[in-house]
CSV table of C-alpha atoms in Angstrom, one decimal:
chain,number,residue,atom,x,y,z
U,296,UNK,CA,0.0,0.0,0.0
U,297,UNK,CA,1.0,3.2,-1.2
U,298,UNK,CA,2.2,5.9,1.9
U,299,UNK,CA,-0.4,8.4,0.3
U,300,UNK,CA,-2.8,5.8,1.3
U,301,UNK,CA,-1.7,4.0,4.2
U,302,UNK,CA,-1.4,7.3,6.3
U,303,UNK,CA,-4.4,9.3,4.8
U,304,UNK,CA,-5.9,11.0,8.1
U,305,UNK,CA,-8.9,8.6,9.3
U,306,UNK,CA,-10.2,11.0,11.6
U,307,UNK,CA,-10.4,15.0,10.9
U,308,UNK,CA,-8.1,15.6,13.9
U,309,UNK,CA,-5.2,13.5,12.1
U,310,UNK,CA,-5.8,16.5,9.2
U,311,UNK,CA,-2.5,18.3,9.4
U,312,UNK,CA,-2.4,22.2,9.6
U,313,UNK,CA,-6.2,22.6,8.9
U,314,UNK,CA,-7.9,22.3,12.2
U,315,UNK,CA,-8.9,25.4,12.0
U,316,UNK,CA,-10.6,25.6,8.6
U,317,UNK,CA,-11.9,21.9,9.5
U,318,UNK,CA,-14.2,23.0,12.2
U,319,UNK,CA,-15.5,26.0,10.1
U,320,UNK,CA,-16.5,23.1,7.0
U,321,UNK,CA,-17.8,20.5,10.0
U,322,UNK,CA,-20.2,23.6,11.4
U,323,UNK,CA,-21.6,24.4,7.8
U,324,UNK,CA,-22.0,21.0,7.2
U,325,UNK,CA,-24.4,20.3,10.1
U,326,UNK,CA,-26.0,23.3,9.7
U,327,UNK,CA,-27.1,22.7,5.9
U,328,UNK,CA,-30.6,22.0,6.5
U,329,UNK,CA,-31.3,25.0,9.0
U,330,UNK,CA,-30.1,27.0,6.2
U,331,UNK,CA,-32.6,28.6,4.1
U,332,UNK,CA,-29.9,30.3,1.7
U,333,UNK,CA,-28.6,27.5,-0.6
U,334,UNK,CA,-25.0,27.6,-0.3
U,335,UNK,CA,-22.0,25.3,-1.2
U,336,UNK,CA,-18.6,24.8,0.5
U,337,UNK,CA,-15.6,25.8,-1.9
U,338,UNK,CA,-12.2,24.5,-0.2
U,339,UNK,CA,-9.4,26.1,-2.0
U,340,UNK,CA,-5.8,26.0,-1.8
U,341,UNK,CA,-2.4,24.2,-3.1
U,342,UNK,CA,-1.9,20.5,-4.0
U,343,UNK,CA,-1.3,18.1,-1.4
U,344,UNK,CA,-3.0,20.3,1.7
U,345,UNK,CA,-5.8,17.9,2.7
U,346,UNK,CA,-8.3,19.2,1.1
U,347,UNK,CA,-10.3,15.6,-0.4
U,348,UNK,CA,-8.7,13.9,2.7
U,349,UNK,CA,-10.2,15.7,4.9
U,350,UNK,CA,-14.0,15.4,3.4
U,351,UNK,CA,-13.4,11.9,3.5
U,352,UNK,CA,-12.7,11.9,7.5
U,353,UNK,CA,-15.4,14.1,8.2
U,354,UNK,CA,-17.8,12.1,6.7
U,355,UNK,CA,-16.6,9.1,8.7
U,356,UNK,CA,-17.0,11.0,11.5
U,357,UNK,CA,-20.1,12.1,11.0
U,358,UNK,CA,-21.5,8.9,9.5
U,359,UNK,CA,-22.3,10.7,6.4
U,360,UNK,CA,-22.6,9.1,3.0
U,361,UNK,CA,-19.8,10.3,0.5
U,362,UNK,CA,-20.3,10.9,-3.1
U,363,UNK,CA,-17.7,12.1,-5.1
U,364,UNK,CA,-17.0,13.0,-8.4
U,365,UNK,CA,-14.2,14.8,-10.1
U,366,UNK,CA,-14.2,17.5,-12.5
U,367,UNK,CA,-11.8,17.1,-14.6
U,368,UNK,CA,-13.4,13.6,-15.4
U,369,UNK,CA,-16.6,14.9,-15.8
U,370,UNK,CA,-16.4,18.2,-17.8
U,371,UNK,CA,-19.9,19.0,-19.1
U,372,UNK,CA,-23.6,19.2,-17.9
U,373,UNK,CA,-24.1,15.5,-19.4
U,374,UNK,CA,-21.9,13.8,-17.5
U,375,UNK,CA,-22.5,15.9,-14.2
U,376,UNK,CA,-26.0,15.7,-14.1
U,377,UNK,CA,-26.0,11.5,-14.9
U,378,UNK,CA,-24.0,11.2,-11.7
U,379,UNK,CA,-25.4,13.8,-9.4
U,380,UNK,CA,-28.9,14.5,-9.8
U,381,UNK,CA,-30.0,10.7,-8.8
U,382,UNK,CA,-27.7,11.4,-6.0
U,383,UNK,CA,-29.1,14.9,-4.6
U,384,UNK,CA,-32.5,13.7,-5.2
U,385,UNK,CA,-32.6,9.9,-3.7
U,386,UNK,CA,-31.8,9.2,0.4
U,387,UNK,CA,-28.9,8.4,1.7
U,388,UNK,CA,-28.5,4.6,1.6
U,389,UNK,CA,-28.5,4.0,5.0
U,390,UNK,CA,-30.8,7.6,5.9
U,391,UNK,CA,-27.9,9.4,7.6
U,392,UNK,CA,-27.4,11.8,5.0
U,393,UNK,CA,-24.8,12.6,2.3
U,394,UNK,CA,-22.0,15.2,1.2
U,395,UNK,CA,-21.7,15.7,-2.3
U,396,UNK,CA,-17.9,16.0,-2.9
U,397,UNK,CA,-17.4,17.8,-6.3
U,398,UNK,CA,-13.5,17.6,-6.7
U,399,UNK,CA,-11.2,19.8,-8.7
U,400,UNK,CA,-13.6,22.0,-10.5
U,401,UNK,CA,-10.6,24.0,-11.8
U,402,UNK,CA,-11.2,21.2,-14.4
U,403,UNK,CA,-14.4,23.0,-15.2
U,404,UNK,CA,-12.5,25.8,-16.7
U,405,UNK,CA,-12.3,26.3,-20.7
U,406,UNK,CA,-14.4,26.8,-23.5
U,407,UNK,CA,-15.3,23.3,-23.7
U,408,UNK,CA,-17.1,23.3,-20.3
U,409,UNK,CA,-19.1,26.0,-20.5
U,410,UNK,CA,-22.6,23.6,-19.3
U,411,UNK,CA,-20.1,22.5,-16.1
U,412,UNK,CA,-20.5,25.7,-13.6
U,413,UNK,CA,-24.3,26.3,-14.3
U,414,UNK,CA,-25.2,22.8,-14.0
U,415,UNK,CA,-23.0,23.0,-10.5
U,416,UNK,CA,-24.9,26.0,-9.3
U,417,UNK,CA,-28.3,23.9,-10.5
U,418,UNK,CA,-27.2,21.3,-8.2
U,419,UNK,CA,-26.0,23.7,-5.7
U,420,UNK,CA,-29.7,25.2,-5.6
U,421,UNK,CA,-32.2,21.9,-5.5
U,422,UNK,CA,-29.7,19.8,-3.3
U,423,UNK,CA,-31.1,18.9,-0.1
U,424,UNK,CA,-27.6,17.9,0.9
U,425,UNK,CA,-24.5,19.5,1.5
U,426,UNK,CA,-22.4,20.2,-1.7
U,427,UNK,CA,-18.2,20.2,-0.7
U,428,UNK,CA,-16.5,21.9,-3.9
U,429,UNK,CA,-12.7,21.5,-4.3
U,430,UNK,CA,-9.7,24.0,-6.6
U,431,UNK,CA,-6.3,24.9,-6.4
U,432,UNK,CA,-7.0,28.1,-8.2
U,433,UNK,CA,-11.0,29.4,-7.5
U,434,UNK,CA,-9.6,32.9,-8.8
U,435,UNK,CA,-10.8,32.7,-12.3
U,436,UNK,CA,-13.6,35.1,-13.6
U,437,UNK,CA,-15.4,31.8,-15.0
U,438,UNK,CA,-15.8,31.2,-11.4
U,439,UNK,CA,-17.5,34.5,-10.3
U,440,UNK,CA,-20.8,33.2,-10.3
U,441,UNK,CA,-19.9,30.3,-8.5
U,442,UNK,CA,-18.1,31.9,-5.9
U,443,UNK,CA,-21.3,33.8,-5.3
U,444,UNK,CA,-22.9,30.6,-4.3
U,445,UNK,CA,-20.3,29.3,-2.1
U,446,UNK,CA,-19.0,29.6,1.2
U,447,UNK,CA,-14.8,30.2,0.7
U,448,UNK,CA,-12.4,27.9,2.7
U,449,UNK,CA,-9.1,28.3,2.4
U,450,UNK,CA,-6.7,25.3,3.3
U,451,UNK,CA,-2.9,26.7,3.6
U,452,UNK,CA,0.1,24.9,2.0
U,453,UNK,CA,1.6,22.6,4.7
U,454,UNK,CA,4.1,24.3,7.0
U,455,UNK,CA,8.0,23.4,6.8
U,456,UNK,CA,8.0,22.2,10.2
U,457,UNK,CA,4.6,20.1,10.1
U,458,UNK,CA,6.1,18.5,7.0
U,459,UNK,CA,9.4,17.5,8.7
U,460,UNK,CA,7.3,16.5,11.9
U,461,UNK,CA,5.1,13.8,10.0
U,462,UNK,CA,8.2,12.3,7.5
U,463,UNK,CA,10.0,11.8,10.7
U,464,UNK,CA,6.8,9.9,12.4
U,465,UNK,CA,6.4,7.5,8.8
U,466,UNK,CA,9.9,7.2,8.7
U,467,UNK,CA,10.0,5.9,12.5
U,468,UNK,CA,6.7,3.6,11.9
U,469,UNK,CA,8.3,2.2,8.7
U,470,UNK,CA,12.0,1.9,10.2
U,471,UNK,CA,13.6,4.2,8.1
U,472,UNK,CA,17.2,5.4,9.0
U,473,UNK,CA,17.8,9.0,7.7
U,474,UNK,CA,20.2,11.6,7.8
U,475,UNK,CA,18.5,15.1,9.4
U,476,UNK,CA,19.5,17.1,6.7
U,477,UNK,CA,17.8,14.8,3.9
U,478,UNK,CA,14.7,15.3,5.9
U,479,UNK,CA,15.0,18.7,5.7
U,480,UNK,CA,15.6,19.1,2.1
U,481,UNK,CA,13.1,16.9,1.4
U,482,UNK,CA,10.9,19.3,3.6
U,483,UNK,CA,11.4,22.1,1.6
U,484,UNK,CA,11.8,20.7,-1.6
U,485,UNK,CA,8.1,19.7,-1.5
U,486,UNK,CA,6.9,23.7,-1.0
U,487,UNK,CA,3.7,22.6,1.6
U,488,UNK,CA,3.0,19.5,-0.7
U,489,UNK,CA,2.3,16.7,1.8
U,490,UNK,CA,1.2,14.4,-0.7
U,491,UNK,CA,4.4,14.9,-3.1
U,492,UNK,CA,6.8,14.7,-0.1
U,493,UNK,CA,5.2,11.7,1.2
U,494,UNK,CA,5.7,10.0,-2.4
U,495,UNK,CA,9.4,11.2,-2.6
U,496,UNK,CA,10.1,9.8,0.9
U,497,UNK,CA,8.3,6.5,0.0
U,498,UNK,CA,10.5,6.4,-3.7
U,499,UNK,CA,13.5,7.4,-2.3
U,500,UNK,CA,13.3,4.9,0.8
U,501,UNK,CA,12.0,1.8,-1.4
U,502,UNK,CA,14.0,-0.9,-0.8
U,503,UNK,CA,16.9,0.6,1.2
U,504,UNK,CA,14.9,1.7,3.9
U,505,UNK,CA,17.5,5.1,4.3
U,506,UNK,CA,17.4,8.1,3.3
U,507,UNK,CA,21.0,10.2,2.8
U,508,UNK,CA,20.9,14.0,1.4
U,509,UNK,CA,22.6,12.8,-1.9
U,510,UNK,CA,19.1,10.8,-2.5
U,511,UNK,CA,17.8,14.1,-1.8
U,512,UNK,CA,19.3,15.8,-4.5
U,513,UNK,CA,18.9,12.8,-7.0
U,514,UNK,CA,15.1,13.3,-6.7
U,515,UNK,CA,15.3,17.4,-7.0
U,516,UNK,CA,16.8,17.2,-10.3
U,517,UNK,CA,14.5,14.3,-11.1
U,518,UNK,CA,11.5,16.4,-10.3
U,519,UNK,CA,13.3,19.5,-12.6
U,520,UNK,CA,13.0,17.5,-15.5
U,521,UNK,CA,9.7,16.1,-14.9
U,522,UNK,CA,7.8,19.6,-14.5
U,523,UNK,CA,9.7,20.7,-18.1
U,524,UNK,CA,8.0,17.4,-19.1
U,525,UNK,CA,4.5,18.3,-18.1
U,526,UNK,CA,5.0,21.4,-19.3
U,527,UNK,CA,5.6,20.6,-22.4
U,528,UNK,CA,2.4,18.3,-22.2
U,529,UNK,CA,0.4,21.4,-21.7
U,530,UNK,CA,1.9,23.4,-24.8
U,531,UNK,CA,2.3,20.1,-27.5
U,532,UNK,CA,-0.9,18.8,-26.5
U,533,UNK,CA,-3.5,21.4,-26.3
U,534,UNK,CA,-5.2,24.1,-29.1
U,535,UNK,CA,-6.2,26.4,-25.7
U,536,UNK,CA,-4.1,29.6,-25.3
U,537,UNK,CA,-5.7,29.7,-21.7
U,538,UNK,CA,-4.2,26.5,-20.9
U,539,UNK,CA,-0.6,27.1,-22.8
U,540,UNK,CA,-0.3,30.5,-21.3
U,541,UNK,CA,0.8,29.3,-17.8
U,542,UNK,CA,2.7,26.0,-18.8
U,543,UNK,CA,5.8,27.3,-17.3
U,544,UNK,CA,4.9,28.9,-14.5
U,545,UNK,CA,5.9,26.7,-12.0
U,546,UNK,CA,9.2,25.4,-14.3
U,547,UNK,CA,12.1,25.3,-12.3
U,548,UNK,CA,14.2,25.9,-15.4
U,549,UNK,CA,15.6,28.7,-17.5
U,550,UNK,CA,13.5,29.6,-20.5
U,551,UNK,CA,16.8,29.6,-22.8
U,552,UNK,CA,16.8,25.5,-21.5
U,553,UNK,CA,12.9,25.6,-22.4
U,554,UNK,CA,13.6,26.8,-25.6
U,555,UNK,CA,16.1,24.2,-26.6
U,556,UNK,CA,14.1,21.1,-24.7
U,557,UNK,CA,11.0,22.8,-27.5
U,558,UNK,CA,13.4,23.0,-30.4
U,559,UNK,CA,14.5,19.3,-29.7
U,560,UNK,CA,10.9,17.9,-29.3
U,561,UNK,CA,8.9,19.6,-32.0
U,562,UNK,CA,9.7,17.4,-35.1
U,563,UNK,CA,8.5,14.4,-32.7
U,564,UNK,CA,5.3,16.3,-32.0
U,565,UNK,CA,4.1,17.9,-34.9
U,566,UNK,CA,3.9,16.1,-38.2
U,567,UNK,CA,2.1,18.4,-40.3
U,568,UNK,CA,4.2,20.5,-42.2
U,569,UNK,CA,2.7,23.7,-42.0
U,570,UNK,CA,2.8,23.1,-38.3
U,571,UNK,CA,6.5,22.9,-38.0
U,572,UNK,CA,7.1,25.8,-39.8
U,573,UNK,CA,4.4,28.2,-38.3
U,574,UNK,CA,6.2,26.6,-34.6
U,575,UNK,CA,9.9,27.3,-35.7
U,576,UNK,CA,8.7,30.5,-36.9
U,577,UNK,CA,7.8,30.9,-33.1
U,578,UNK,CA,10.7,30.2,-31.7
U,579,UNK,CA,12.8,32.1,-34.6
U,580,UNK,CA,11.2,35.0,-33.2
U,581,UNK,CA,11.8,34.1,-29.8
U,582,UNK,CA,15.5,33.9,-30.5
U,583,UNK,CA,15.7,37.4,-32.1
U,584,UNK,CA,14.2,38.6,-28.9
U,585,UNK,CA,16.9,36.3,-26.5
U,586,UNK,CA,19.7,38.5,-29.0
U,587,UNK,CA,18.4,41.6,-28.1
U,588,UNK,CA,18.3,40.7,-24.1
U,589,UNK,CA,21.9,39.7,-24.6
U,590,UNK,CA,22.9,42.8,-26.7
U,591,UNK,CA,21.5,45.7,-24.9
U,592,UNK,CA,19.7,44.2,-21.9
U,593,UNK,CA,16.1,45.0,-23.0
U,594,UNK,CA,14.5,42.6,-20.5
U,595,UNK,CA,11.2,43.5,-20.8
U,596,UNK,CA,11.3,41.2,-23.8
U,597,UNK,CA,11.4,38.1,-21.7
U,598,UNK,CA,7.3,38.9,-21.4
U,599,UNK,CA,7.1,38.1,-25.7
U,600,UNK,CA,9.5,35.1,-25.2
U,601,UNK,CA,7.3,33.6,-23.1
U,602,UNK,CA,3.9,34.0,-24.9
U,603,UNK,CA,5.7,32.6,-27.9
U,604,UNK,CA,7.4,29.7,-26.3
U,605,UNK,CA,3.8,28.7,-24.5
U,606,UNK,CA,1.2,30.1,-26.8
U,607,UNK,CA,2.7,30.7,-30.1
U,608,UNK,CA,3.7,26.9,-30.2
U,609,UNK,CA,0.4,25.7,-28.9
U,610,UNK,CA,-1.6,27.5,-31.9
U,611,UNK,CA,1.0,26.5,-34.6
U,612,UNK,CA,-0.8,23.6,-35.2
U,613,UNK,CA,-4.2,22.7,-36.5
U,614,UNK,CA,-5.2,19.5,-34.3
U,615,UNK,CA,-3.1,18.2,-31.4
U,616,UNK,CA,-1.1,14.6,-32.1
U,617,UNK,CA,-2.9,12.1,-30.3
U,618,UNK,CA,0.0,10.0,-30.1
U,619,UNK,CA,2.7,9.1,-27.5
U,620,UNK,CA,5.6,11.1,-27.6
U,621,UNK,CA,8.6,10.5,-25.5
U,622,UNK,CA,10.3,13.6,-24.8
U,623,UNK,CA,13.6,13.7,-24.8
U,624,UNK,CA,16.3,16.4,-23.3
U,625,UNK,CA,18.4,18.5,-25.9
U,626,UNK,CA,21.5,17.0,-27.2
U,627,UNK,CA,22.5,20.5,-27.7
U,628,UNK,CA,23.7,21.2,-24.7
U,629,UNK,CA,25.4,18.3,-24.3
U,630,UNK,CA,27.3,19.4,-27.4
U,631,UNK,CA,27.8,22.7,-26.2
U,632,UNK,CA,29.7,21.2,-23.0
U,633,UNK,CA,32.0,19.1,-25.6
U,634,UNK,CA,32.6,22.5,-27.5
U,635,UNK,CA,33.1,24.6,-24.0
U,636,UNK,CA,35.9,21.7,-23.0
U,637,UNK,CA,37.6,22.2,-26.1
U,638,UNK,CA,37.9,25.7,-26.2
U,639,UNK,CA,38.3,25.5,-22.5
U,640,UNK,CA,41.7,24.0,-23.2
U,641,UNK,CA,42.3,25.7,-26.2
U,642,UNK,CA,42.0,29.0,-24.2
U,643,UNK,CA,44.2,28.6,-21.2
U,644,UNK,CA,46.8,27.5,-23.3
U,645,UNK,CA,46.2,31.2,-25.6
U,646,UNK,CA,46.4,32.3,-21.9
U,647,UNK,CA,49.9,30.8,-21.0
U,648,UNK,CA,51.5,31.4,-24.4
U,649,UNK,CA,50.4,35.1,-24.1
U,650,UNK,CA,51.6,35.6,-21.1
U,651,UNK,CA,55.4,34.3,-22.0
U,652,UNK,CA,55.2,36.5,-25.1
U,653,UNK,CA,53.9,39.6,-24.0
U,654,UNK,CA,50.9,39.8,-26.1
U,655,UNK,CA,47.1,39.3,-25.5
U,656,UNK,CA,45.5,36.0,-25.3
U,657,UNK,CA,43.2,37.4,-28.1
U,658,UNK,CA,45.8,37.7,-30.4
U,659,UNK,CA,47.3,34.2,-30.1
U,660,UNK,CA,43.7,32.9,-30.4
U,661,UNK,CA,43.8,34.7,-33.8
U,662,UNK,CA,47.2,33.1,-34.5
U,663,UNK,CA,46.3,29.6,-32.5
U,664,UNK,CA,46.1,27.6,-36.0
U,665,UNK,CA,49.6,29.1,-37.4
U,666,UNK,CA,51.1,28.4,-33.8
U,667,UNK,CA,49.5,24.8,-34.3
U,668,UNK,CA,51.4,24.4,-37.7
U,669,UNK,CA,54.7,26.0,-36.6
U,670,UNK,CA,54.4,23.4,-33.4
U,671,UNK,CA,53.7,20.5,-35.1
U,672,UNK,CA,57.5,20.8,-36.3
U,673,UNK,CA,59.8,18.9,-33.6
U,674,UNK,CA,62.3,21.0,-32.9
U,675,UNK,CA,60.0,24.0,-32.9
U,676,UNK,CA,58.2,22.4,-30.2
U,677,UNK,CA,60.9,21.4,-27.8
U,678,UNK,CA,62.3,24.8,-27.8
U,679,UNK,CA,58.4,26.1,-27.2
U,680,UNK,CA,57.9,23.6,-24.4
U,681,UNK,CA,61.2,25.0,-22.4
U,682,UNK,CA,60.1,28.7,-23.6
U,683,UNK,CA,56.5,28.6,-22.6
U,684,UNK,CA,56.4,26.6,-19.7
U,685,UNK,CA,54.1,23.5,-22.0
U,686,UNK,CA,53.0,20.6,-19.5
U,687,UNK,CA,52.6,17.0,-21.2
U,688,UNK,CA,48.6,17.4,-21.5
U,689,UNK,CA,49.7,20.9,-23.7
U,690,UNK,CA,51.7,19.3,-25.7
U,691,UNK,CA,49.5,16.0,-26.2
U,692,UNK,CA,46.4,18.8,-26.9
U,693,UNK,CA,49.2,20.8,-29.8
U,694,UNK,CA,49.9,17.2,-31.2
U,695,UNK,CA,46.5,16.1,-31.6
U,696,UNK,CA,45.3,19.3,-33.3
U,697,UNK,CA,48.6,19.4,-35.8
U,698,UNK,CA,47.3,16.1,-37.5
């Protein structure tokens, strides 16, 4: 059994950091049918916080009936009302009552959903039950009129110290060894996500039963390249400039590395011709802008790089490619590192010649390849390698660049 699951809170007071908010949802909740004013409950706040955990142990508590759906399965009136009319119109099954649990209606959002929030509000209206909504992000002007007809809860992002306090418990339940400071990171590296810490202490643990602040690390690079990866999703795989405009938002990643992971990825992705060209026309643009940053520091630009890179790719293309695509990182960089090591060498060498001859290391760069000729000659290069001060790995570099 998964950690996620084995230590979901079975009771509301094993809910961490919410007790507060809980007893605000657990008063409304009882008080649903002394209400005359039809109002639902919209819980709100970042991933991992609780917020579907703890409707789950407040119903156990309160011997209520559960009935959840989730939004983002069920996008349009169709689908909600099949599932959750029968249920706001028939008894409970046992006649204790119900809560309607209506999870992540950010899912509701887009142009393809526009039936989803007025069916909601229906439901909100003739339910003789309690109706328990669930976002990240309930902010959205699609969501005014909803937020008219709820009551706001906000759960907060899990505290730094709560989050180290309950690894340490699991990890003493589950005999896990673990360096303090790998806690720690792995405290802060999941940024009041309970649920993503608990599945990085559970991967990282698997099988060794330890935990060491090099594992630590290991999983925050892993984590780098997975959110490019999603984000990437978001731009190759949808038509929706709403959706594309905030794909990198929560990127841990230079946009110059975005730029290269898109130009890598892109003839996978898009087949269609005219796709390709309209998307490298994108980034074409994109890298005029990146010249001009570099050139005269116009930063402001970074604002267009970023609608291109997101939005501009997004629309390039006709229809999205409904096939699996395995993105891969740039081999450009990689090549880049290769070239950097040459010229690494290449330059300190400029650096050591210059300084023997009393010239600039620019101007034996300029002169490297005639210097490379005249050293290729024998005795040339046993009188340079007194002169100049040449260690073996100069000379092997001169030799290997002469033939």
């Amino acid at each position: 059994m998964q950690f996620t699951d084995k230590y979901r809170p079975r009771k509301t007071s094993e809910v961490i950091g919410q007790q507060e908010q809980i007893g605000k949802i657990k008063t409304k909740v009882s008080d649903h049918n002394k209400s005359k004013l039809k109002k639902a409950l919209l819980i709100y706040g970042p991933s991992g916080t609780g917020k579907t955990s703890a409707m789950h142990a407040l119903a156990r508590e309160l011997e209520l009936e559960i009935i959840e759906v989730n939004a983002s399965d069920t996008r349009n009136t169709e689908g909600l009302e099949n599932i959750l009319l029968p249920a706001i119109r028939q008894q409970s099954l046992f006649s204790k009552g119900k809560i309607i649990l209506i999870d992540e209606i950010d899912g509701l959002s887009g142009t393809n959903d526009r039936g989803g929030i007025p069916t909601v509000i229906k439901l909100i209206e003739e339910s003789r039950y309690p109706i328990i909504l669930t976002a990240n992000d309930p902010w959205d002007q699609k969501f005014n009129s909803l937020r008219q007809k709820s009551v706001m809860v906000e759960f907060k992002a899990i505290s730094f110290i709560d989050t180290v306090n309950h690894l340490k418990q699991i990890c003493k339940k589950e005999k896990i060894t673990f360096d303090e400071d790998a806690i720690n990171n792995l405290g802060r590296l999941s940024s009041g996500d309970l649920r993503s810490a608990l599945n990085d202490l559970e991967n990282i643990s698997s099988g060794s039963k330890k935990i060491t602040k090099k594992d630590v690390e290991n999983t925050s690079e892993r984590e780098k390249e997975e959110s490019i990866i999603n984000a990437l999703l978001k731009v190759f795989k949808t038509t929706n400039a709403d959706i594309a405009l905030g794909a990198y938002d929560n990127v841990d990643e230079d946009i110059d590395k975005i730029f290269l992971w898109l130009d890598e990825n892109l003839p996978s992705e898009y087949k269609d011709i005219n796709d390709i060209r309209n998307a490298y026309e994108n980034l074409s643009i994109a890298d005029v802008y990146f010249g001009r940053i570099r050139r005269w520091q116009y930063y402001r630009y970074y604002v267009y790089i970023y609608d291109l890179l997101s939005v501009g790719i997004a629309l390039s293309k006709k229809e999205k490619n409904k096939d699996f695509v395995q993105y891969k990182p740039t081999s450009r960089i990689l090549k880049i590192w290769i070239a950097n090591q040459k010229n690494a060498k290449k330059k300190a060498l400029a650096e050591k010649i210059a300084s023997h001859t009393h010239t600039s290391k620019k101007r034996i760069l300029h002169n490297m390849p005639y210097l490379i000729k005249i050293l290729s000659n024998k005795k040339y290069l046993d009188k340079s390698t007194k002169e100049f001060q040449l260690e073996k790995e100069d000379i092997e570099w001169l030799k290997k660049y002469a033939n």
